[in-house]
Structures are given as structure tokens and as C-alpha cells.
XYZ file of C-alpha atoms in Angstrom:
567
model
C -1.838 45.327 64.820
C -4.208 48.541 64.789
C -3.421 51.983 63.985
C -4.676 52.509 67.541
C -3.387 56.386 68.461
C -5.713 58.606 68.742
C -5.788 62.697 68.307
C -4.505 62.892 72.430
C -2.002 59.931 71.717
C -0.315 61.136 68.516
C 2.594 62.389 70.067
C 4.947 65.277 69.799
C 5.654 67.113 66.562
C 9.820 65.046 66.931
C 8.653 62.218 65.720
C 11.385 60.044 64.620
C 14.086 58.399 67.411
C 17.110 57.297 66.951
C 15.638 53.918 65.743
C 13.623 55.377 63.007
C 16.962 56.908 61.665
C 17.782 53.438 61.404
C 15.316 51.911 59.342
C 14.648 54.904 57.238
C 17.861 55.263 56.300
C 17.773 51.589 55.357
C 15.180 52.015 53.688
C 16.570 55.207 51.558
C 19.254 52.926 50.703
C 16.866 49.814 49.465
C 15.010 52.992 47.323
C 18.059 53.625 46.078
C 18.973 50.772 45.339
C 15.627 49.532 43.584
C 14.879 52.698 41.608
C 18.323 53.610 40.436
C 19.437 50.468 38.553
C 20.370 51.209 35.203
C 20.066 55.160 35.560
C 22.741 55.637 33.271
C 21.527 53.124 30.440
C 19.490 54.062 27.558
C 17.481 57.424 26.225
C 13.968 58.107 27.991
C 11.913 55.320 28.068
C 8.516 56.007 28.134
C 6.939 58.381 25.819
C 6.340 61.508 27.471
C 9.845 61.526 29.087
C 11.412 63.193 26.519
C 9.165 66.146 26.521
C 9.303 66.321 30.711
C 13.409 66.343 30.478
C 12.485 69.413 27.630
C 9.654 70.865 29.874
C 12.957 71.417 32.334
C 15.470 72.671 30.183
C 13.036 75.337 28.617
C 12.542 75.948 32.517
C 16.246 76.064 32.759
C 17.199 78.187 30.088
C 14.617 80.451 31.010
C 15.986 81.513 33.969
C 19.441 81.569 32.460
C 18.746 83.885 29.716
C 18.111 86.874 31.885
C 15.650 89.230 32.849
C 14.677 90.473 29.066
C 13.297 86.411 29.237
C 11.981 87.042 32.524
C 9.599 89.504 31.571
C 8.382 87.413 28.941
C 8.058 84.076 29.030
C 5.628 82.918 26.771
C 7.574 84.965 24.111
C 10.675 83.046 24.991
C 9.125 79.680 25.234
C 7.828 79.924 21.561
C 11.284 80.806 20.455
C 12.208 77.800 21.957
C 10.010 75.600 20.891
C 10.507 76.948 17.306
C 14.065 75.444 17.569
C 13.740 72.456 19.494
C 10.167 71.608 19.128
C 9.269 69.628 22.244
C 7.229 71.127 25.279
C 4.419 69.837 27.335
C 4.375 72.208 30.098
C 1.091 74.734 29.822
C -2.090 72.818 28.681
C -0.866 69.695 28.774
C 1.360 69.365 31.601
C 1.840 71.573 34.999
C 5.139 73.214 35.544
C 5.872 71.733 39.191
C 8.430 68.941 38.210
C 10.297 70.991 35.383
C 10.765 73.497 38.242
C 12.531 71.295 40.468
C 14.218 69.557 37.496
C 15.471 72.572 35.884
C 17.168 72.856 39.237
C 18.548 69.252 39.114
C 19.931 70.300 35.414
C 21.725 73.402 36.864
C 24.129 71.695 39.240
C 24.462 67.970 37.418
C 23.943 69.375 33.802
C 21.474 68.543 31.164
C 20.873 65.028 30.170
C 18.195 62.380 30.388
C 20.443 60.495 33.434
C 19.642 63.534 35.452
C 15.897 63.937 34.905
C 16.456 59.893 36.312
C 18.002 61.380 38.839
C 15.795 64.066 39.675
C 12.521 61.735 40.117
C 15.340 59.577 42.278
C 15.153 62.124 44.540
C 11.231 62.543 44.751
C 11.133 58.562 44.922
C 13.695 59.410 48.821
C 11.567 61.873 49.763
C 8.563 60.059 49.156
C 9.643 56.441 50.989
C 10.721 59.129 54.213
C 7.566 60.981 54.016
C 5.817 57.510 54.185
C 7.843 56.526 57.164
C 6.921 59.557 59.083
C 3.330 59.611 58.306
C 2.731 56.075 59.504
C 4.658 56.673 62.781
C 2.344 59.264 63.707
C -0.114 56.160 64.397
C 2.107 52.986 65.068
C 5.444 51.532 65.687
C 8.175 52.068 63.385
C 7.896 48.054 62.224
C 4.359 48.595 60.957
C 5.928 51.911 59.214
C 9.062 49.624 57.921
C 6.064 47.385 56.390
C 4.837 49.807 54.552
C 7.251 50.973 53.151
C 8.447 47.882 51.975
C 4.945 47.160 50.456
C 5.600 50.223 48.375
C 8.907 49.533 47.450
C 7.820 46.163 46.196
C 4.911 47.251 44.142
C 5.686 46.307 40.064
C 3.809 49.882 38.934
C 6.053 51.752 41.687
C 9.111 50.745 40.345
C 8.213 50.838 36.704
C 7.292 54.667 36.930
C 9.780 55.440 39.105
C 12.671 54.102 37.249
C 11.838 56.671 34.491
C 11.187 60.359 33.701
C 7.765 60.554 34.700
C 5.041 62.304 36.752
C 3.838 59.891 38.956
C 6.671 59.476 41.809
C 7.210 63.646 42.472
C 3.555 64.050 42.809
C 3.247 61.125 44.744
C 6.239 62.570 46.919
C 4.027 65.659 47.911
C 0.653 63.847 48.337
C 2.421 61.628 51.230
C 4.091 64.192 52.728
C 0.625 67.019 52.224
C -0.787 63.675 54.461
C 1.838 64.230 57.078
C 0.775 68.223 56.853
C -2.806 66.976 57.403
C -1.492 64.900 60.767
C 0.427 67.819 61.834
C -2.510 70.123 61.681
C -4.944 67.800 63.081
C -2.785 67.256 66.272
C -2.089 71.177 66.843
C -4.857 73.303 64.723
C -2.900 76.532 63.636
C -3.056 79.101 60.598
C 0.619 77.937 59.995
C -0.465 74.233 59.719
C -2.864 74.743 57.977
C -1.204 77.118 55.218
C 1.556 74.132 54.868
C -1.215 71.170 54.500
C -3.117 73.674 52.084
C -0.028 74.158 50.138
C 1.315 70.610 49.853
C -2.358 69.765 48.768
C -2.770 72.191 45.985
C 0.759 71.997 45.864
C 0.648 68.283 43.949
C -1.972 69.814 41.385
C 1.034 71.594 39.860
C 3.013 68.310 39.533
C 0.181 66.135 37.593
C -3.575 67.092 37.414
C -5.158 64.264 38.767
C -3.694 64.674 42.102
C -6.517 67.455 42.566
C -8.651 64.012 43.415
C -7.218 64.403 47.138
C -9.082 67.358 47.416
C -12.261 65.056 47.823
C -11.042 63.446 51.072
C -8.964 66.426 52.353
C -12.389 68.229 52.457
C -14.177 65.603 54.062
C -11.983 65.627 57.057
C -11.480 69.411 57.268
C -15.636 69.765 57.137
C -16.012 66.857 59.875
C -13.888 68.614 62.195
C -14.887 71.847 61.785
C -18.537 70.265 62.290
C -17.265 68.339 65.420
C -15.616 71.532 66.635
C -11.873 70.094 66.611
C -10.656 72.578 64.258
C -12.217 76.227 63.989
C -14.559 76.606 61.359
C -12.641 79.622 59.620
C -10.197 77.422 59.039
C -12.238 75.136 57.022
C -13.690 78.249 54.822
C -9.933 79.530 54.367
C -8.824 76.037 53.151
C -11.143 75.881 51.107
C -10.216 78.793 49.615
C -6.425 78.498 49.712
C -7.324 75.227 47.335
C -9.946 76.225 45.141
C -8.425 79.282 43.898
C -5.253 78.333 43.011
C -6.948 75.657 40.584
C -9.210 77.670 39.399
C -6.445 80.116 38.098
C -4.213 77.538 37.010
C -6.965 76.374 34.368
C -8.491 79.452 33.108
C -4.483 80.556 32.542
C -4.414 77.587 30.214
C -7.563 77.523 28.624
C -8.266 79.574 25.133
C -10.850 81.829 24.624
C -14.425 80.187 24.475
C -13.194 76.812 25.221
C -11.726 74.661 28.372
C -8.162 73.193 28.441
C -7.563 70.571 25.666
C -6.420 67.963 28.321
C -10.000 67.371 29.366
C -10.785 65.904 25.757
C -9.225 62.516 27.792
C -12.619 63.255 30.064
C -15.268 61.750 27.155
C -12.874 60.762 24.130
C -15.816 61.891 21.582
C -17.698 59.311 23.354
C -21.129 59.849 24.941
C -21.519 60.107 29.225
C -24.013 57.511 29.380
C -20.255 55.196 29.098
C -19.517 56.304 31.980
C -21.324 54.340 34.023
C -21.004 50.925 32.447
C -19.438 48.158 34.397
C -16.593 47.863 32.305
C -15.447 51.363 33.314
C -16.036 50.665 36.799
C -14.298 47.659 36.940
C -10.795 47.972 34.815
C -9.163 48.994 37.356
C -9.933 46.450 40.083
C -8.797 44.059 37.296
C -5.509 45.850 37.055
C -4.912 46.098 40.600
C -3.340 42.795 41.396
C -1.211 43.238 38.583
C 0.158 46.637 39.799
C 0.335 46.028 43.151
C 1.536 42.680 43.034
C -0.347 39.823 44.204
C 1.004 39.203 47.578
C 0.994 43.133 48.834
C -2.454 43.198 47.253
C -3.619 40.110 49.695
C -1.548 41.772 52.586
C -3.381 44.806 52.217
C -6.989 42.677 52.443
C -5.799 41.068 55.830
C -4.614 44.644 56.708
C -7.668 46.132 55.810
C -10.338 43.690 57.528
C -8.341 44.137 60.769
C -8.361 47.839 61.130
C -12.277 48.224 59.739
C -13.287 48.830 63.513
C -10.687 51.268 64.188
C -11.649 54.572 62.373
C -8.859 56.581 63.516
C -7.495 59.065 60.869
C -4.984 57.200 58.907
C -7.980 54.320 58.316
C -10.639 57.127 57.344
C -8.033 59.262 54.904
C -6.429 56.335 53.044
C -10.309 55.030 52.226
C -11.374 58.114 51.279
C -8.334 58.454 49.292
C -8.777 55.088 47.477
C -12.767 56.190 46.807
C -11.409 59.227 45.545
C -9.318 57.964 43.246
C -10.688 54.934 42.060
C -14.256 57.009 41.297
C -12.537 59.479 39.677
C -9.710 57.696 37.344
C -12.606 55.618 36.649
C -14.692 58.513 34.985
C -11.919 59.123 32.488
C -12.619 56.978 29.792
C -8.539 57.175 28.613
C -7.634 54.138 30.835
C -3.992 53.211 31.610
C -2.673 51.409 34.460
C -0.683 54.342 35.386
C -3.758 56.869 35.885
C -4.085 54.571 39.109
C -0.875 55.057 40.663
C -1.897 57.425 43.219
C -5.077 55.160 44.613
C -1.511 52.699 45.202
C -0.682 53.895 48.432
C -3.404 53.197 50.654
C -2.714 49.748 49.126
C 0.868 49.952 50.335
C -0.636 51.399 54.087
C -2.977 48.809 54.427
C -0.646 45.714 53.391
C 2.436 47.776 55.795
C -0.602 46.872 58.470
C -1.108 43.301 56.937
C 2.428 42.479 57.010
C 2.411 43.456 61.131
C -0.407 41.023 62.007
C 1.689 38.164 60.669
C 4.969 39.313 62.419
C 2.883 40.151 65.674
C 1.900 36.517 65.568
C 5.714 35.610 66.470
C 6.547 35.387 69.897
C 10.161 35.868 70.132
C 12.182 38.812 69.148
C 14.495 37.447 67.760
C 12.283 35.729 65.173
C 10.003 38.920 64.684
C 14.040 40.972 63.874
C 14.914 37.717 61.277
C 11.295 37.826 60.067
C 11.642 41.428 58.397
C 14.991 41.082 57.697
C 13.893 38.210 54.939
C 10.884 40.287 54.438
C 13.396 43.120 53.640
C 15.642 40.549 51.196
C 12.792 39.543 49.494
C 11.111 43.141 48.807
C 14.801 43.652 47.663
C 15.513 40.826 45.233
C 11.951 40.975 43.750
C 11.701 44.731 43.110
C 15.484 44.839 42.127
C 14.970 42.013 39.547
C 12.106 43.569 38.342
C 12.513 44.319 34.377
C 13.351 47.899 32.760
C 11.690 48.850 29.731
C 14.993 50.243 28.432
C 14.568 52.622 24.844
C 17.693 54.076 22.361
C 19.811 56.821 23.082
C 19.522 59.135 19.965
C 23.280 61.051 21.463
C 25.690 58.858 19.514
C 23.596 59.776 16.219
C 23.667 63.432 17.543
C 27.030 63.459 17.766
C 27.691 61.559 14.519
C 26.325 64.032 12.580
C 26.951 67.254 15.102
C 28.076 69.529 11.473
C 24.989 68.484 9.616
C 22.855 69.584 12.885
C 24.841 72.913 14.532
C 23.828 75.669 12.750
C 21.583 73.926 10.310
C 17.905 72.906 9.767
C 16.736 70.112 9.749
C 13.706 67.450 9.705
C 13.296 64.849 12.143
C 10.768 61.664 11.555
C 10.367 59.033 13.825
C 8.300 57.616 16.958
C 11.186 59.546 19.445
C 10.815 62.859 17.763
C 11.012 64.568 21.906
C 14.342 61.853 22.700
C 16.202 62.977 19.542
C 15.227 67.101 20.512
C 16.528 66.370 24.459
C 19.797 64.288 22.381
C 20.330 67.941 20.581
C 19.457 70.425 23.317
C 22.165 67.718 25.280
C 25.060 68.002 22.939
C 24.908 70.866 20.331
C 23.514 73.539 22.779
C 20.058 75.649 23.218
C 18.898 77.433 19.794
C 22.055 76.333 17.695
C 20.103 74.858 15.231
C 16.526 74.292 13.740
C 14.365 70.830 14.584
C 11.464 70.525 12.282
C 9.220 67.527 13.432
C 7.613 65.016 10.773
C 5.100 64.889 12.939
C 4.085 68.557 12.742
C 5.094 68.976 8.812
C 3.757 66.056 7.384
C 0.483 65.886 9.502
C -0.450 66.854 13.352
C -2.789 65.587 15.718
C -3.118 65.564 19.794
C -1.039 63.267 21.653
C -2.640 59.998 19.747
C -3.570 59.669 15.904
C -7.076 59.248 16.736
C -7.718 62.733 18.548
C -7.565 65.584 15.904
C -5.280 64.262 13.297
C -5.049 66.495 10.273
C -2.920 65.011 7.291
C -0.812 67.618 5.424
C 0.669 65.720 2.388
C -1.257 63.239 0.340
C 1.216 62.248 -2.327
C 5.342 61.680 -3.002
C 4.873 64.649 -5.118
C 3.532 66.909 -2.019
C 6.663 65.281 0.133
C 8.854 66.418 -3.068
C 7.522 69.480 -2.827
C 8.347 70.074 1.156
C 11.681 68.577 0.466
C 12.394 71.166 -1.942
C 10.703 74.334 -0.584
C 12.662 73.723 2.937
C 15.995 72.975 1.905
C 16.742 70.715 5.106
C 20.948 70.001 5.464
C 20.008 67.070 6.946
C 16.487 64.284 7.356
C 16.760 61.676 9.979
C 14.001 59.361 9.668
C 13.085 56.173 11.384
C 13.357 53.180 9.241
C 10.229 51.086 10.958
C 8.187 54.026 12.338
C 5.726 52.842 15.019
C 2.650 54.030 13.651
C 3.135 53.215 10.377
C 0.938 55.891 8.597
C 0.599 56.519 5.423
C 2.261 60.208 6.048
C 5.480 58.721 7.318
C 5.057 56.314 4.585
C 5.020 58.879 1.564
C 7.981 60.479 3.433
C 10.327 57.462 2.856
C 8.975 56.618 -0.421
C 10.069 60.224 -1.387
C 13.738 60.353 -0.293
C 14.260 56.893 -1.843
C 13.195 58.664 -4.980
C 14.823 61.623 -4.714
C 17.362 63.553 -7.060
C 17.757 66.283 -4.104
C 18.576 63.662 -1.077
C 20.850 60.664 -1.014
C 21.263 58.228 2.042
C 24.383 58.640 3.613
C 24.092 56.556 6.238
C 22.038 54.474 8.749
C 22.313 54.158 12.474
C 21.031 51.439 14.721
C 20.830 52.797 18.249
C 20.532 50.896 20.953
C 19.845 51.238 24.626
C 23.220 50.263 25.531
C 26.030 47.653 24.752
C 24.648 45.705 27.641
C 21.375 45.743 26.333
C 21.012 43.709 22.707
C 18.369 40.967 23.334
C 14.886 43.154 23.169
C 13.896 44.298 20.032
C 12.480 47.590 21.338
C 15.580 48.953 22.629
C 16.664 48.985 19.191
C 16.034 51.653 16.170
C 17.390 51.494 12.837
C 17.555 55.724 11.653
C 18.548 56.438 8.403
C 20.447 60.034 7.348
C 19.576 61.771 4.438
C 21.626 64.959 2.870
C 21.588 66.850 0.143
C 23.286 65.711 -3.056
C 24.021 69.445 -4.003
C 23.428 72.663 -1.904
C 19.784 73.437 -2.222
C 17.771 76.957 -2.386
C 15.305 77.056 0.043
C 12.742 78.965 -0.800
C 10.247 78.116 2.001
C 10.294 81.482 4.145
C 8.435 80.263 6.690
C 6.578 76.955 8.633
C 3.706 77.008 10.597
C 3.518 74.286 13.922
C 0.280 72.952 14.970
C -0.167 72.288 18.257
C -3.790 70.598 18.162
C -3.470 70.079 22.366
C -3.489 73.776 22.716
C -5.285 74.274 19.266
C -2.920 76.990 18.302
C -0.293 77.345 15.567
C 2.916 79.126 16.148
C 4.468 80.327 12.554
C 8.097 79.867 12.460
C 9.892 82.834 10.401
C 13.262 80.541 8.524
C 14.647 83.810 7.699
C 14.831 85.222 11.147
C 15.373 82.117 12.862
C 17.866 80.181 10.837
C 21.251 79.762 13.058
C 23.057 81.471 10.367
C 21.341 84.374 10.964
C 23.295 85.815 14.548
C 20.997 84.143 17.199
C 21.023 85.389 20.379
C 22.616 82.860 22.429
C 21.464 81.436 26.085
């Protein structure tokens, strides 16, 4: 099999026939299938998922408070976060998926099974957009293949069976590649304005998808050189890209200084580390891992085929995996996620893989059987594949609903951002006051090591917060994760206390279904006062070290008691 169509031969803008309707829609239903088990199970389940479900609602109730929001939203966003302390979008994280998901919230209402839902959706439009982009250069089996390959790749489904970044921005990189087809075959100011948006477009859904850029320029420059495209266009697209960025990061940079985010760029470590091998090569160790080991071999065969036949899809997926791969590898913050987007040309080249071998059979009939137990076993294996399932903090929240509504009180645990998105979910926006252990008791960016500050340094400092703020209610995490000696003195101090008394202690699971993993279980224990309590702590100040601001929180004017507008 080659990808053998060339810029005369890439056919008519109505692409798909009634036997691509077929197999995509097959294949929507496989996605389906794979991605949505368990939707409904468990809290968030990564980290950062609570704070992208929160990045949405704050988008949400934004646009349902009105135009006195509208006008300004940084104001409202603070008084947000200063009751339900949990927000990524700005510095940290671009707005482009709370958009859509404050949309998904609006019509299927807030809760973490939605902001499942909503990267559902992105994982649909992303297996289509990968359909049509590979029929614009072969037969709809080779685009079947590839599809599959994606489908059955272990950090696909992982990422995509959660609240996280990776599957909507992959959804617009494949389908800014179908842009890029679309322009290439029929040059035109409106083609180009869609391929230039979709491309910039995925910037504002996760930052590292600005590494398409790199090979999106390459192609633009090449034609304009070679005279397939005019030259204007190549300036204006250059432009349409650039600028956007450019904006985007001085909006969320401070004065004298560049956006926090890039601290992942060095990690206080010096650029000469850069360039050692064991930078260069984590990923390549990681890749049969994330790809799996048989698409990963697939894609070789796939690749060594088409080497001779530089036709656009061959050129654009290499440059994209350069791209990528050069650039994730610069970072020296290394997960196995920051390489999901160099996974598709992976997926392209084993879709091409998987043809040569059906090609090789003669009959029909054995090619149709062939990738229907291709099909069963993409489904089985992805389908089987395990979900890192976490608690759901909303039985606790509704537990103790009177010592939250109206009240304020202190939060300490690992899941600070899944207990938040439990309250936003069942006591309503600003009807009560969420103070973080992890902003009161010390603060630091992201990650203990980068720019932790301690704020307490004895039981009698904890006594002394205790007192001064009065909470109606502590909920802190018997085992806390990172076991500091701030989360320590924090227990130590309520055990001690003549203010607080336990009153009870929760152990929240994932699900009924779901008892046998340790890590889908959290023991929280409830603290309240013995006696009612003067508070005489008028207000709290909230570092946020990512942004390296502090946003003072005024108890007095904010306290739910105290008529609070409502959303």
C-alpha cells in the first residue's frame, strides 16, 4: 500500500461515499464504546481534572451571571476563585476546552460525568477527522487501519477516558491537517483562513500544540517557493499564526517577567541538560509502551514502505513527529503524556502497515474477515484496557451539605480541586467559602519542589489559624499523599484541639463496583467546632505562585452570610 495520490489526484472536496459512512460510523461506535466505559464511575481521575471541570464552570457561570460579569471578567473570576478556589485557566492553562465544556455543562448540567462526556465528544470528532484526512490519499481500508491503530493505542485511551487536554486538542490538530489538504488541493483566502485557524486554533486548547507550527510552515514556505500556492498567502499565514500567540502570552505574562508555565522549560536546571542523551532518548523508550508494541511495529513496516513516496501525508506526519519529538524533548518536565500529540503519525503510519499485510490476501472475502478480527481485537484490547478510577468527594458533600452551605470552611487533602467541583456540583456557585490547606498552610507551583513557601512551622501556629478563622467545618485527608510536614502539623493540631472535635470519617470510594485498588479509596475525616467560635481573622490572602500573585480574600464581605449576590 502507498499513499500514492498526488495534488491532481486528490479528488473532490465530497470526500466520503456511502461506504465511508459505513465504517466511520463503525468506527464512532467502537470510540464510543472504548472511551466511554465507566463514564459514570468515580470523581476525576487524574490530577488536573478537577481544575479543567472548574476552568468550565467559572466559564459557565460567567456567562450566566450577566453582562455586569461580562464587562469584567477578571473581577468576576477572582470572586470566584475566592469561594471555590480551583482555576487553571490564564497562565497555566488556555481557555479553549472550558469554552466548549462550559457549553457541555449548560445543556447536561454540571458534574465531572459531563466534562467525561465533553472530551467524549472531541475523542468522535477526532477518530472522523482521522478518517477523512487519510481518504484524501488512500482507500477507506487503509483509513479504517488507522483509525483502529489509534483506537488501540494504551496512552489514547488512558487520556481520553478522563478530563484532560490531550484528546480536544488532538481533535483540532487532525482536523487543522484536513484544513491543510483542503487548501493544498484548491489554494484560496477562505482555505487558508480555516487551516490558519484550526492551527492556532489548538494553541488555545493546550500549549504545546503550537509545535505544529514547525511543519505547517515548512509546507506553506515550500509551496510558496515552488509556486503552488501564492506567496502572500504564505506571509498572511504567517501572520494569522504568529500574532495570535504572541498576544495570548504577553496577556498572561506579569510585568517584567514571562508566563510561569515556562519554568517546566529548564526546572532551575542549567541548558547545557538539554542536550544529553538521556533527554533525547526518554521518549523513544516510552514509545512502545504508549503506543503499544504491535501498532508501534506496524507503523515501522508502514513507514519503510512509503519512504519513497513523499507525497503530503508522508512529508507532514514526519515533520510532525520531528516536531514534536525535538520539542517535548527540550522540556526537561518529562511525562509520557507530553508525547501524545507526536502519537498520531504513529497511528498513520501503522493504519499504512496494517494495509500491506491485508493487501497480501488475495481474496475478498479473506481481506473483509481479516479487518473484521482486526476490528475485534482493537476492540477487546482497548476495551479491556484498565481505568485509573479515583473517589467521588459528592457523597461527603452531601453528608455534610449544612456544615458547607453558607459556611466556611478548610479543605486538606491531595483532591483539594475534586472536593471544590463536588461543592460547585451540589451546594451551588458562591454559597459557601473553600479555604485550601494547600494555600493556608503553605503554597507552591503545581509540585512541592517549584516555589514552595511553608506558612506554619508549629501545632501552635496551626492553633493559631484554627482559632483566628473560625472554620464550621475541616475536612482533611487521613493519609495525605505528600506527606509534608505542613499537612502533618495540621492533623497533629485538631487531634489536640479544645476548639475541634472529630465527628466523623468518610471513606470514599470510586464506586461500589470498584473496592479492590487501594487508590480509589480515601479515608477523610470531619472536624467541627465543639462550641461556636469568634472568628476574628478578617481576612486571607491566596498565593498563587504559578501566576506569582496573591489575591486577598475580605471574610467580612465575602462570608455567605453576608447577602451574596447569587449566579
Amino acid at each position: 500500500m502507498s499513499f500514492a495520490r498526488t495534488r491532481s489526484t486528490l479528488g473532490s472536496d465530497a470526500l466520503l461515499n456511502r461506504t465511508d459512512l459505513v465504517l466511520c460510523a463503525i468506527l464512532l461506535a467502537i470510540a464510543v464504546l472504548v472511551f466511554g466505559k465507566g463514564i459514570t464511575v468515580g470523581g476525576p481521575r487524574w490530577g488536573d481534572a478537577g481544575t479543567h471541570a472548574m476552568d468550565g464552570v467559572l466559564v459557565h457561570d460567567w456567562v450566566g451571571a450577566g453582562p455586569s460579569a461580562w464587562i469584567d471578567p477578571v473581577g468576576f473570576a477572582e470572586r470566584q476563585y475566592a469561594h471555590l478556589p480551583s482555576l487553571g485557566m490564564g497562565s497555566t492553562y488556555p481557555p479553549g476546552f472550558a469554552v466548549v465544556e462550559a457549553v457541555f455543562f449548560k445543556v447536561f448540567g454540571i458534574s465531572v460525568i459531563t466534562a467525561r462526556l465533553c472530551v467524549l465528544g472531541f475523542a468522535l470528532a477526532a477518530t472522523g477527522g482521522l478518517f477523512v484526512l487519510i481518504r484524501q490519499y488512500a482507500g477507506p481500508r487503509v483509513a479504517a487501519c488507522t483509525a483502529l491503530a489509534l483506537l488501540a493505542m494504551p496512552s489514547v485511551v488512558l487520556w481520553t477516558r478522563q478530563t484532560m487536554l490531550e484528546m480536544p486538542t488532538l481533535a483540532v490538530l487532525i482536523w487543522s491537517a484536513v484544513a491543510a489538504g483542503w487548501y493544498y488541493r484548491r489554494p484560496s483566502w477562505n482555505r487558508l483562513a480555516v487551516w490558519v485557524s484550526l492551527a492556532s486554533g489548538a494553541f488555545l486548547f493546550k500549549q504545546t500544540a503550537l509545535f505544529i507550527l514547525a511543519p505547517y510552515a515548512a509546507l506553506i514556505i515550500a509551496w510558496a517557493v515552488r509556486r503552488q500556492v501564492p506567496r502572500i498567502h504564505a506571509v498572511a499565514a504567517g501572520l494569522g499564526a504568529v500574532v495570535p500567540i504572541v498576544g495570548y502570552f504577553a496577556l498572561i505574562s506579569r510585568p517584567g517577567q514571562g508566563p510561569q508555565v515556562f519554568d517546566y522549560v529548564l526546572e532551575g536546571r542549567a541548558a547545557g541538560s538539554m542536550l544529553t542523551a538521556e533527554s533525547w532518548l526518554t521518549y523513544l523508550r516510552w514509545l512502545p509502551g504508549r503506543s503499544g508494541t504491535c501498532v508501534l511495529l506496524f507503523a515501522i513496516v508502514g513507514l519503510l514502505a512509503n519512504l519513497r513516496r513523499l507525497n503530503l501525508l508522508m512529508v507532514l506526519t514526519g515533520l510532525w513527529f520531528a516536531s514534536f519529538y525535538v520539542m517535548s524533548s527540550l522540556v526537561q518536565h518529562k511525562e509520557p503524556r507530553y508525547f501524545f500529540f507526536g502519537l498520531l503519525p504513529v497511528a498513520v503510519w501503522a493504519g499504512a502497515g496494517l494495509e500491506l499485510v491485508l493487501a497480501r490476501v488475495h481474496r475478498r472475502e479473506w481481506r473483509v474477515l481479516g479487518l473484521a478480527t482486526l476490528t475485534l481485537v482493537v476492540v477487546v484490547s482497548a476495551y479491556r484496557q484498565p481505568i485509573p478510577y479515583r473517589p467521588d468527594y459528592g457523597p461527603l458533600v452531601l453528608a455534610h451539605r449544612e456544615q458547607i452551605a453558607g459556611r466556611v470552611v478548610l479543605f486538606d487533602g491531595h483532591r483539594d480541586s475534586d472536593f471544590i467541583l463536588a461543592v460547585r456540583q451540589h451546594i451551588g456557585p458562591r454559597k459557601c467559602v473553600v479555604i485550601r490547606g494547600s494555600k493556608l498552610l503553605y503554597a507552591c507551583a503545581c509540585f512541592p519542589h517549584v516555589r514552595f513557601q511553608s506558612h506554619v512551622e508549629s501545632n501552635e501556629d496551626v492553633a493559631s489559624l484554627l482559632r483566628n478563622y473560625a472554620f464550621d467545618g475541616v475536612f482533611v485527608e487521613r493519609h495525605p499523599k505528600m506527606n509534608l510536614a505542613e499537612e502533618k502539623l495540621l492533623r497533629a493540631a485538631l487531634m489536640e484541639s479544645d476548639d475541634f472535635t472529630l465527628t466523623n470519617s468518610h471513606t470514599l470510594a470510586a464506586g461500589p463496583q470498584v473496592t479492590r485498588n487501594q487508590r480509589t479509596r480515601v479515608q477523610v475525616d470531619v472536624y467541627v467546632p465543639r462550641q461556636e467560635l469568634q472568628r476574628t481573622a478578617t481576612a486571607v490572602e491566596i498565593p498563587i505562585p504559578m501566576d506569582s500573585r496573591t489575591i486577598r480574600v475580605d471574610l467580612q464581605t465575602l462570608h455567605p452570610d453576608a447577602n451574596l449576590p447569587a449566579t
